[in-house]
Amino acid sequence: MSIHRKRDRIDVALTRLRSHETDCRLCPRECGVNRAAGERGYCNSGRDAVVSHALLHYGEEPVLSGVREGPDDRFSRGIRRSGSGTIFFAGCNLKCLFCQNYQLSWLGRGRPVKDEDLAEMMLDLQDKGALNINLVSPTHFLLPVLRALRIACSKGLQIPLVSNSNGYEKTSVLAHLEGIIDIYLPDLKYFSSPLSLRISEAADYFAQAGEAVKEMACQQPGLVLDDQGIARRGLIVRHLVLPGQGEDTRAILGWMARELGASVAVSLMSQYHPCFRPPEDMMRPLTKEEYRQALSVAEELGFQCLFVQPDSFAPDEHLVPDFDQGEPFQWAGKRNKK
Ligand code: SF4
């Protein structure tokens, strides 16, 4: 799609979603607060986006991050043509008790940015060689993101736009993003309603996220790669396998195979590490056996595009970022999803 058409779509989306500035029902929480007047809903967010970090990320699925060439190659040609241009937003509309990004989702670390500054972050990442713009937890900041995108597109932003969300979204809002989001990267976290209520205070998580993922699949069916193996558009559904929740994983994978088909790209993640305030039964990492069991379910179901992680991590090798640092990730571990 041309930049001009994308800009037109952004204009239409901004017009149709404008009412959420003063009566925010952007996500299934439907708080109905006037964010323009300073009221805060469940996500504790105002009118402007709050950003923690904007960086080149080397730990996403390789079709998003590219492949790292070596520790000394990063600046060897002035600009390194790989890495996902990732923007981490503060706040969250879901707030899981075990969130590994709790410094952002729960504690709200970050700084408010004006639309023009957010646009400059996107352009700066593109200038640094980012393969895409990867918006992490953008749902509650959809309006400032769209406003910033409009500016960035006017100034030459061309790389694909990735919506990297928790999946707890409304189809009626997503419908306005057709032709704007190039790659959907949603989580599908829980199948069981009691589980999602207990961990994320959202009994309707699967009811909402399942429909949201189907809408994403309609907009971006398949995963389209360029000749370097880098994603240009499509859908990748992520599922983090949780300790002691093998049946839930089985139910989610089964639903995906039935509803989306075995050709859907699935990223099956083993990196669970207890963070923030995990419930008693999730105070431990996943075991090798639990992850292998999940993998064998995925293989039985015949998924043709499956991104996987190592089946275990050493205790000091977990992937939990520290957003209090300038560089929150330890790339030396080379643990991106394969
Ligand atoms: S985006 Fe935030 S304020 Fe709006 S409905 Fe969702 S949680 Fe509530």
Tab-separated table of C-alpha atoms and ligand atoms in Angstrom:
chain	number	residue	atom	x	y	z
A	1	MET	CA	0.000	0.000	0.000
A	2	SER	CA	1.296	3.473	-0.881
A	3	ILE	CA	2.196	5.940	1.837
A	4	HIS	CA	-0.540	8.257	0.562
A	5	ARG	CA	-3.214	5.607	0.947
A	6	LYS	CA	-1.917	4.751	4.388
A	7	ARG	CA	-2.085	8.407	5.387
A	8	ASP	CA	-5.649	8.607	4.135
A	9	ARG	CA	-6.557	5.552	6.200
A	10	ILE	CA	-4.970	7.099	9.270
A	11	ASP	CA	-7.036	10.255	8.745
A	12	VAL	CA	-10.222	8.224	8.522
A	13	ALA	CA	-9.323	6.165	11.588
A	14	LEU	CA	-8.547	9.295	13.600
A	15	THR	CA	-11.885	10.798	12.669
A	16	ARG	CA	-13.850	7.660	13.505
A	17	LEU	CA	-12.031	7.036	16.779
A	18	ARG	CA	-12.049	10.637	17.964
A	19	SER	CA	-14.844	10.097	20.482
A	20	HIS	CA	-12.512	7.920	22.561
A	21	GLU	CA	-10.507	10.990	23.541
A	22	THR	CA	-13.326	12.107	25.784
A	23	ASP	CA	-15.162	8.812	26.325
A	24	CYS	CA	-12.504	6.130	26.170
A	25	ARG	CA	-13.837	2.730	25.166
A	26	LEU	CA	-10.825	1.784	23.089
A	27	CYS	CA	-10.427	-1.606	24.722
A	28	PRO	CA	-12.800	-4.124	26.325
A	29	ARG	CA	-12.470	-2.411	29.720
A	30	GLU	CA	-14.716	0.341	28.323
A	31	CYS	CA	-13.890	2.761	31.125
A	32	GLY	CA	-15.713	5.687	29.526
A	33	VAL	CA	-13.271	8.236	30.979
A	34	ASN	CA	-12.412	11.628	29.516
A	35	ARG	CA	-8.693	11.218	28.958
A	36	ALA	CA	-8.416	14.597	27.254
A	37	ALA	CA	-9.545	16.170	30.534
A	38	GLY	CA	-7.050	14.192	32.587
A	39	GLU	CA	-9.287	11.354	33.773
A	40	ARG	CA	-7.638	7.958	33.999
A	41	GLY	CA	-9.104	4.548	33.392
A	42	TYR	CA	-7.813	1.033	34.053
A	43	CYS	CA	-4.678	1.636	31.969
A	44	ASN	CA	-3.884	4.775	33.991
A	45	SER	CA	-3.038	6.673	30.805
A	46	GLY	CA	-3.744	10.198	29.658
A	47	ARG	CA	-3.965	11.881	26.278
A	48	ASP	CA	-0.298	11.719	25.279
A	49	ALA	CA	1.712	8.560	24.863
A	50	VAL	CA	4.199	7.633	27.581
A	51	VAL	CA	7.336	5.954	26.258
A	52	SER	CA	9.931	4.072	28.229
A	53	HIS	CA	12.417	3.083	25.519
A	54	ALA	CA	12.795	3.232	21.746
A	55	LEU	CA	15.525	0.891	20.559
A	56	LEU	CA	16.660	-1.683	18.043
A	57	HIS	CA	15.491	-5.012	19.437
A	58	TYR	CA	17.363	-8.191	18.541
A	59	GLY	CA	15.310	-10.649	20.575
A	60	GLU	CA	12.040	-10.845	18.665
A	61	GLU	CA	11.227	-13.601	16.181
A	62	PRO	CA	14.003	-13.567	13.515
A	63	VAL	CA	11.542	-12.528	10.804
A	64	LEU	CA	11.089	-9.316	12.830
A	65	SER	CA	14.526	-8.753	14.355
A	66	GLY	CA	16.748	-10.061	11.596
A	67	VAL	CA	19.745	-12.162	12.477
A	68	ARG	CA	22.532	-10.770	14.507
A	69	GLU	CA	25.852	-11.009	12.692
A	70	GLY	CA	28.176	-10.668	15.672
A	71	PRO	CA	28.903	-8.337	18.568
A	72	ASP	CA	31.263	-6.151	16.555
A	73	ASP	CA	29.092	-5.818	13.505
A	74	ARG	CA	26.511	-3.546	15.024
A	75	PHE	CA	28.156	-0.342	13.967
A	76	SER	CA	30.635	-1.691	11.447
A	77	ARG	CA	28.960	-0.051	8.485
A	78	GLY	CA	27.743	3.002	10.315
A	79	ILE	CA	24.179	1.770	10.183
A	80	ARG	CA	23.223	-1.806	10.950
A	81	ARG	CA	20.404	-3.060	8.768
A	82	SER	CA	18.722	-5.271	11.293
A	83	GLY	CA	16.839	-5.147	14.529
A	84	SER	CA	13.211	-4.422	15.179
A	85	GLY	CA	12.605	-0.722	15.845
A	86	THR	CA	10.806	-1.204	19.120
A	87	ILE	CA	8.915	1.409	21.086
A	88	PHE	CA	7.912	0.390	24.608
A	89	PHE	CA	4.897	2.206	25.987
A	90	ALA	CA	4.130	2.595	29.672
A	91	GLY	CA	0.807	1.522	31.146
A	92	CYS	CA	-1.316	-1.395	30.012
A	93	ASN	CA	-4.982	-2.278	29.643
A	94	LEU	CA	-4.462	-5.835	30.935
A	95	LYS	CA	-1.738	-5.858	33.633
A	96	CYS	CA	-0.985	-9.532	34.280
A	97	LEU	CA	0.243	-10.357	37.762
A	98	PHE	CA	3.390	-12.009	36.396
A	99	CYS	CA	4.209	-9.329	33.811
A	100	GLN	CA	7.900	-9.308	32.920
A	101	ASN	CA	7.481	-5.689	31.791
A	102	TYR	CA	5.867	-4.708	35.102
A	103	GLN	CA	8.073	-1.626	35.391
A	104	LEU	CA	6.085	-0.299	32.444
A	105	SER	CA	2.681	-1.951	32.739
A	106	TRP	CA	2.193	-1.623	36.489
A	107	LEU	CA	4.658	1.055	37.562
A	108	GLY	CA	4.197	3.292	34.538
A	109	ARG	CA	7.872	4.123	34.058
A	110	GLY	CA	8.428	6.346	31.067
A	111	ARG	CA	8.075	9.915	29.915
A	112	PRO	CA	5.133	11.571	28.220
A	113	VAL	CA	5.881	12.437	24.619
A	114	LYS	CA	4.157	14.762	22.212
A	115	ASP	CA	2.957	13.356	18.898
A	116	GLU	CA	5.816	15.054	17.040
A	117	ASP	CA	8.383	13.457	19.368
A	118	LEU	CA	6.847	10.029	18.916
A	119	ALA	CA	6.985	10.521	15.144
A	120	GLU	CA	10.665	11.484	15.414
A	121	MET	CA	11.359	8.298	17.407
A	122	MET	CA	9.878	6.247	14.579
A	123	LEU	CA	11.899	8.098	11.944
A	124	ASP	CA	15.056	7.838	14.012
A	125	LEU	CA	14.645	4.063	14.309
A	126	GLN	CA	14.142	3.845	10.552
A	127	ASP	CA	17.317	5.900	10.035
A	128	LYS	CA	19.187	3.472	12.285
A	129	GLY	CA	18.238	0.601	10.000
A	130	ALA	CA	15.238	-0.828	11.833
A	131	LEU	CA	13.390	-3.477	9.858
A	132	ASN	CA	10.031	-2.319	11.197
A	133	ILE	CA	8.402	-0.161	13.837
A	134	ASN	CA	7.336	-2.478	16.632
A	135	LEU	CA	4.791	-0.911	18.982
A	136	VAL	CA	4.773	-2.782	22.300
A	137	SER	CA	1.453	-2.517	24.171
A	138	PRO	CA	-0.003	0.157	21.904
A	139	THR	CA	-3.713	-0.538	22.531
A	140	HIS	CA	-4.323	2.188	25.108
A	141	PHE	CA	-2.238	4.718	23.134
A	142	LEU	CA	-3.841	4.098	19.782
A	143	LEU	CA	-4.822	7.728	19.244
A	144	PRO	CA	-1.400	9.316	19.879
A	145	VAL	CA	0.167	6.487	17.874
A	146	LEU	CA	-2.064	7.271	14.898
A	147	ARG	CA	-1.403	10.998	15.200
A	148	ALA	CA	2.345	10.372	15.328
A	149	LEU	CA	2.177	7.928	12.445
A	150	ARG	CA	0.468	10.507	10.317
A	151	ILE	CA	3.362	12.886	10.898
A	152	ALA	CA	5.992	10.189	10.405
A	153	CYS	CA	4.410	8.978	7.152
A	154	SER	CA	4.431	12.565	5.857
A	155	LYS	CA	8.155	12.664	6.588
A	156	GLY	CA	8.990	9.391	4.870
A	157	LEU	CA	8.314	6.514	7.277
A	158	GLN	CA	8.136	3.456	5.045
A	159	ILE	CA	9.029	0.377	7.052
A	160	PRO	CA	6.286	-2.033	8.189
A	161	LEU	CA	4.299	-1.240	11.291
A	162	VAL	CA	3.969	-3.982	13.898
A	163	SER	CA	1.226	-4.000	16.521
A	164	ASN	CA	2.637	-6.050	19.399
A	165	SER	CA	-0.282	-6.313	21.792
A	166	ASN	CA	-1.630	-8.434	24.625
A	167	GLY	CA	-4.594	-9.397	22.428
A	168	TYR	CA	-7.199	-7.837	24.734
A	169	GLU	CA	-8.684	-5.626	22.048
A	170	LYS	CA	-12.003	-4.782	20.455
A	171	THR	CA	-12.769	-5.896	16.920
A	172	SER	CA	-14.719	-2.680	16.345
A	173	VAL	CA	-11.549	-0.667	16.981
A	174	LEU	CA	-9.276	-3.028	15.072
A	175	ALA	CA	-11.530	-2.693	12.033
A	176	HIS	CA	-10.290	0.904	11.687
A	177	LEU	CA	-6.676	-0.258	11.484
A	178	GLU	CA	-7.040	-2.185	8.250
A	179	GLY	CA	-4.454	-0.887	5.809
A	180	ILE	CA	-2.477	0.778	8.611
A	181	ILE	CA	-1.016	-2.132	10.595
A	182	ASP	CA	1.221	-4.319	8.448
A	183	ILE	CA	2.056	-7.009	10.973
A	184	TYR	CA	-0.094	-8.099	13.872
A	185	LEU	CA	1.809	-9.715	16.733
A	186	PRO	CA	-0.817	-10.424	19.404
A	187	ASP	CA	-0.560	-12.632	22.457
A	188	LEU	CA	-3.170	-15.257	23.026
A	189	LYS	CA	-2.581	-15.710	26.747
A	190	TYR	CA	-5.413	-17.674	28.292
A	191	PHE	CA	-8.304	-19.823	27.195
A	192	SER	CA	-9.888	-20.336	30.592
A	193	SER	CA	-12.042	-17.526	31.914
A	194	PRO	CA	-11.325	-18.263	35.621
A	195	LEU	CA	-7.596	-18.205	34.810
A	196	SER	CA	-7.717	-14.883	32.975
A	197	LEU	CA	-9.859	-13.433	35.764
A	198	ARG	CA	-7.417	-14.592	38.419
A	199	ILE	CA	-4.249	-13.429	36.650
A	200	SER	CA	-5.379	-10.448	34.599
A	201	GLU	CA	-8.706	-9.387	36.081
A	202	ALA	CA	-10.362	-10.056	32.732
A	203	ALA	CA	-12.867	-12.895	32.724
A	204	ASP	CA	-13.673	-12.096	29.088
A	205	TYR	CA	-10.056	-12.246	27.924
A	206	PHE	CA	-10.433	-15.142	25.515
A	207	ALA	CA	-13.855	-14.060	24.305
A	208	GLN	CA	-12.355	-10.707	23.294
A	209	ALA	CA	-8.873	-11.805	22.234
A	210	GLY	CA	-10.123	-14.741	20.172
A	211	GLU	CA	-12.368	-12.455	18.133
A	212	ALA	CA	-9.601	-9.856	17.905
A	213	VAL	CA	-7.151	-12.389	16.514
A	214	LYS	CA	-9.734	-13.549	13.959
A	215	GLU	CA	-10.156	-9.932	12.825
A	216	MET	CA	-6.374	-9.593	12.521
A	217	ALA	CA	-6.238	-12.789	10.484
A	218	CYS	CA	-8.879	-11.391	8.126
A	219	GLN	CA	-6.891	-8.201	7.624
A	220	GLN	CA	-3.492	-9.836	7.322
A	221	PRO	CA	-3.816	-13.488	6.374
A	222	GLY	CA	-0.570	-15.387	6.052
A	223	LEU	CA	2.925	-14.199	6.801
A	224	VAL	CA	4.649	-12.546	3.849
A	225	LEU	CA	8.452	-12.440	3.885
A	226	ASP	CA	10.855	-10.575	1.608
A	227	ASP	CA	13.749	-12.245	-0.161
A	228	GLN	CA	15.892	-11.844	2.987
A	229	GLY	CA	13.332	-13.683	5.105
A	230	ILE	CA	12.111	-10.528	6.834
A	231	ALA	CA	8.385	-10.059	7.472
A	232	ARG	CA	6.619	-7.461	5.333
A	233	ARG	CA	3.100	-8.156	6.496
A	234	GLY	CA	0.993	-10.797	8.193
A	235	LEU	CA	0.106	-12.243	11.556
A	236	ILE	CA	2.128	-14.079	14.195
A	237	VAL	CA	0.216	-15.247	17.261
A	238	ARG	CA	2.282	-15.568	20.418
A	239	HIS	CA	1.520	-17.875	23.295
A	240	LEU	CA	3.594	-17.893	26.470
A	241	VAL	CA	3.399	-21.326	28.058
A	242	LEU	CA	2.624	-20.885	31.757
A	243	PRO	CA	3.737	-23.207	34.569
A	244	GLY	CA	1.045	-25.679	35.540
A	245	GLN	CA	-1.305	-24.570	32.741
A	246	GLY	CA	-0.682	-27.243	30.119
A	247	GLU	CA	-4.396	-27.791	29.533
A	248	ASP	CA	-4.907	-24.127	28.819
A	249	THR	CA	-2.071	-24.183	26.278
A	250	ARG	CA	-3.605	-27.262	24.642
A	251	ALA	CA	-6.967	-25.507	24.401
A	252	ILE	CA	-5.465	-22.372	22.851
A	253	LEU	CA	-3.392	-24.253	20.295
A	254	GLY	CA	-6.383	-26.419	19.405
A	255	TRP	CA	-8.548	-23.330	18.913
A	256	MET	CA	-5.922	-21.740	16.676
A	257	ALA	CA	-5.635	-24.839	14.529
A	258	ARG	CA	-9.425	-25.040	14.166
A	259	GLU	CA	-10.250	-21.366	13.717
A	260	LEU	CA	-7.162	-19.989	11.976
A	261	GLY	CA	-5.834	-23.117	10.309
A	262	ALA	CA	-2.482	-24.853	10.625
A	263	SER	CA	-0.870	-22.330	8.278
A	264	VAL	CA	-1.093	-19.527	10.859
A	265	ALA	CA	2.313	-18.464	12.212
A	266	VAL	CA	2.591	-19.348	15.909
A	267	SER	CA	5.295	-18.299	18.334
A	268	LEU	CA	5.390	-20.683	21.278
A	269	MET	CA	7.313	-19.080	24.100
A	270	SER	CA	9.120	-20.756	26.991
A	271	GLN	CA	10.549	-17.635	28.610
A	272	TYR	CA	8.116	-17.377	31.533
A	273	HIS	CA	9.949	-16.088	34.577
A	274	PRO	CA	8.064	-15.156	37.743
A	275	CYS	CA	8.011	-11.377	38.004
A	276	PHE	CA	6.180	-8.755	40.005
A	277	ARG	CA	3.375	-10.488	41.972
A	278	PRO	CA	2.905	-13.972	40.518
A	279	PRO	CA	0.349	-16.170	42.246
A	280	GLU	CA	1.674	-18.960	44.440
A	281	ASP	CA	1.315	-21.625	41.733
A	282	MET	CA	3.300	-19.538	39.235
A	283	MET	CA	6.245	-18.648	41.424
A	284	ARG	CA	8.530	-20.914	39.436
A	285	PRO	CA	9.887	-21.002	35.875
A	286	LEU	CA	8.455	-23.385	33.339
A	287	THR	CA	9.998	-26.844	33.343
A	288	LYS	CA	11.631	-28.369	30.276
A	289	GLU	CA	8.979	-31.079	30.286
A	290	GLU	CA	6.147	-28.539	30.287
A	291	TYR	CA	7.564	-26.731	27.280
A	292	ARG	CA	8.299	-29.964	25.427
A	293	GLN	CA	4.741	-31.076	26.055
A	294	ALA	CA	3.422	-27.825	24.583
A	295	LEU	CA	5.707	-28.238	21.581
A	296	SER	CA	4.504	-31.743	20.954
A	297	VAL	CA	0.873	-30.534	21.029
A	298	ALA	CA	1.764	-27.861	18.455
A	299	GLU	CA	3.522	-30.440	16.303
A	300	GLU	CA	0.600	-32.864	16.519
A	301	LEU	CA	-1.701	-30.086	15.357
A	302	GLY	CA	0.562	-29.617	12.341
A	303	PHE	CA	1.397	-25.891	12.530
A	304	GLN	CA	3.537	-25.179	9.505
A	305	CYS	CA	5.195	-22.005	10.788
A	306	LEU	CA	6.232	-22.419	14.391
A	307	PHE	CA	8.694	-20.136	16.182
A	308	VAL	CA	10.191	-21.762	19.249
A	309	GLN	CA	12.524	-20.912	22.101
A	310	PRO	CA	15.040	-23.037	24.038
A	311	ASP	CA	13.291	-25.501	26.327
A	312	SER	CA	15.108	-24.125	29.349
A	313	PHE	CA	17.084	-21.138	30.545
A	314	ALA	CA	19.834	-21.079	33.142
A	315	PRO	CA	18.689	-19.258	36.317
A	316	ASP	CA	20.853	-16.228	35.479
A	317	GLU	CA	19.916	-16.297	31.810
A	318	HIS	CA	16.257	-15.352	31.928
A	319	LEU	CA	15.000	-12.801	29.394
A	320	VAL	CA	13.473	-10.345	31.823
A	321	PRO	CA	14.374	-6.809	30.758
A	322	ASP	CA	15.289	-4.101	33.225
A	323	PHE	CA	13.697	-0.908	32.024
A	324	ASP	CA	15.502	1.091	34.687
A	325	GLN	CA	18.626	0.634	32.558
A	326	GLY	CA	19.442	2.570	29.399
A	327	GLU	CA	19.858	-0.806	27.689
A	328	PRO	CA	17.170	-3.065	29.174
A	329	PHE	CA	18.138	-6.240	27.299
A	330	GLN	CA	21.195	-8.456	27.410
A	331	TRP	CA	21.709	-9.309	23.765
A	332	ALA	CA	24.762	-11.446	24.518
A	333	GLY	CA	22.398	-14.315	25.343
A	334	LYS	CA	21.340	-14.530	21.676
A	335	ARG	CA	18.046	-16.037	22.723
A	336	ASN	CA	15.774	-14.708	20.062
A	337	LYS	CA	12.853	-16.875	19.081
A	338	LYS	CA	13.698	-19.281	16.308
B	1	SF4	S1	-7.747	2.196	26.834
B	1	SF4	FE1	-7.546	2.530	29.050
B	1	SF4	S2	-9.081	4.091	29.581
B	1	SF4	FE2	-9.584	3.287	27.538
B	1	SF4	S3	-11.079	1.666	27.891
B	1	SF4	FE3	-9.064	0.683	27.833
B	1	SF4	S4	-8.296	0.640	29.926
B	1	SF4	FE4	-10.019	2.064	29.861
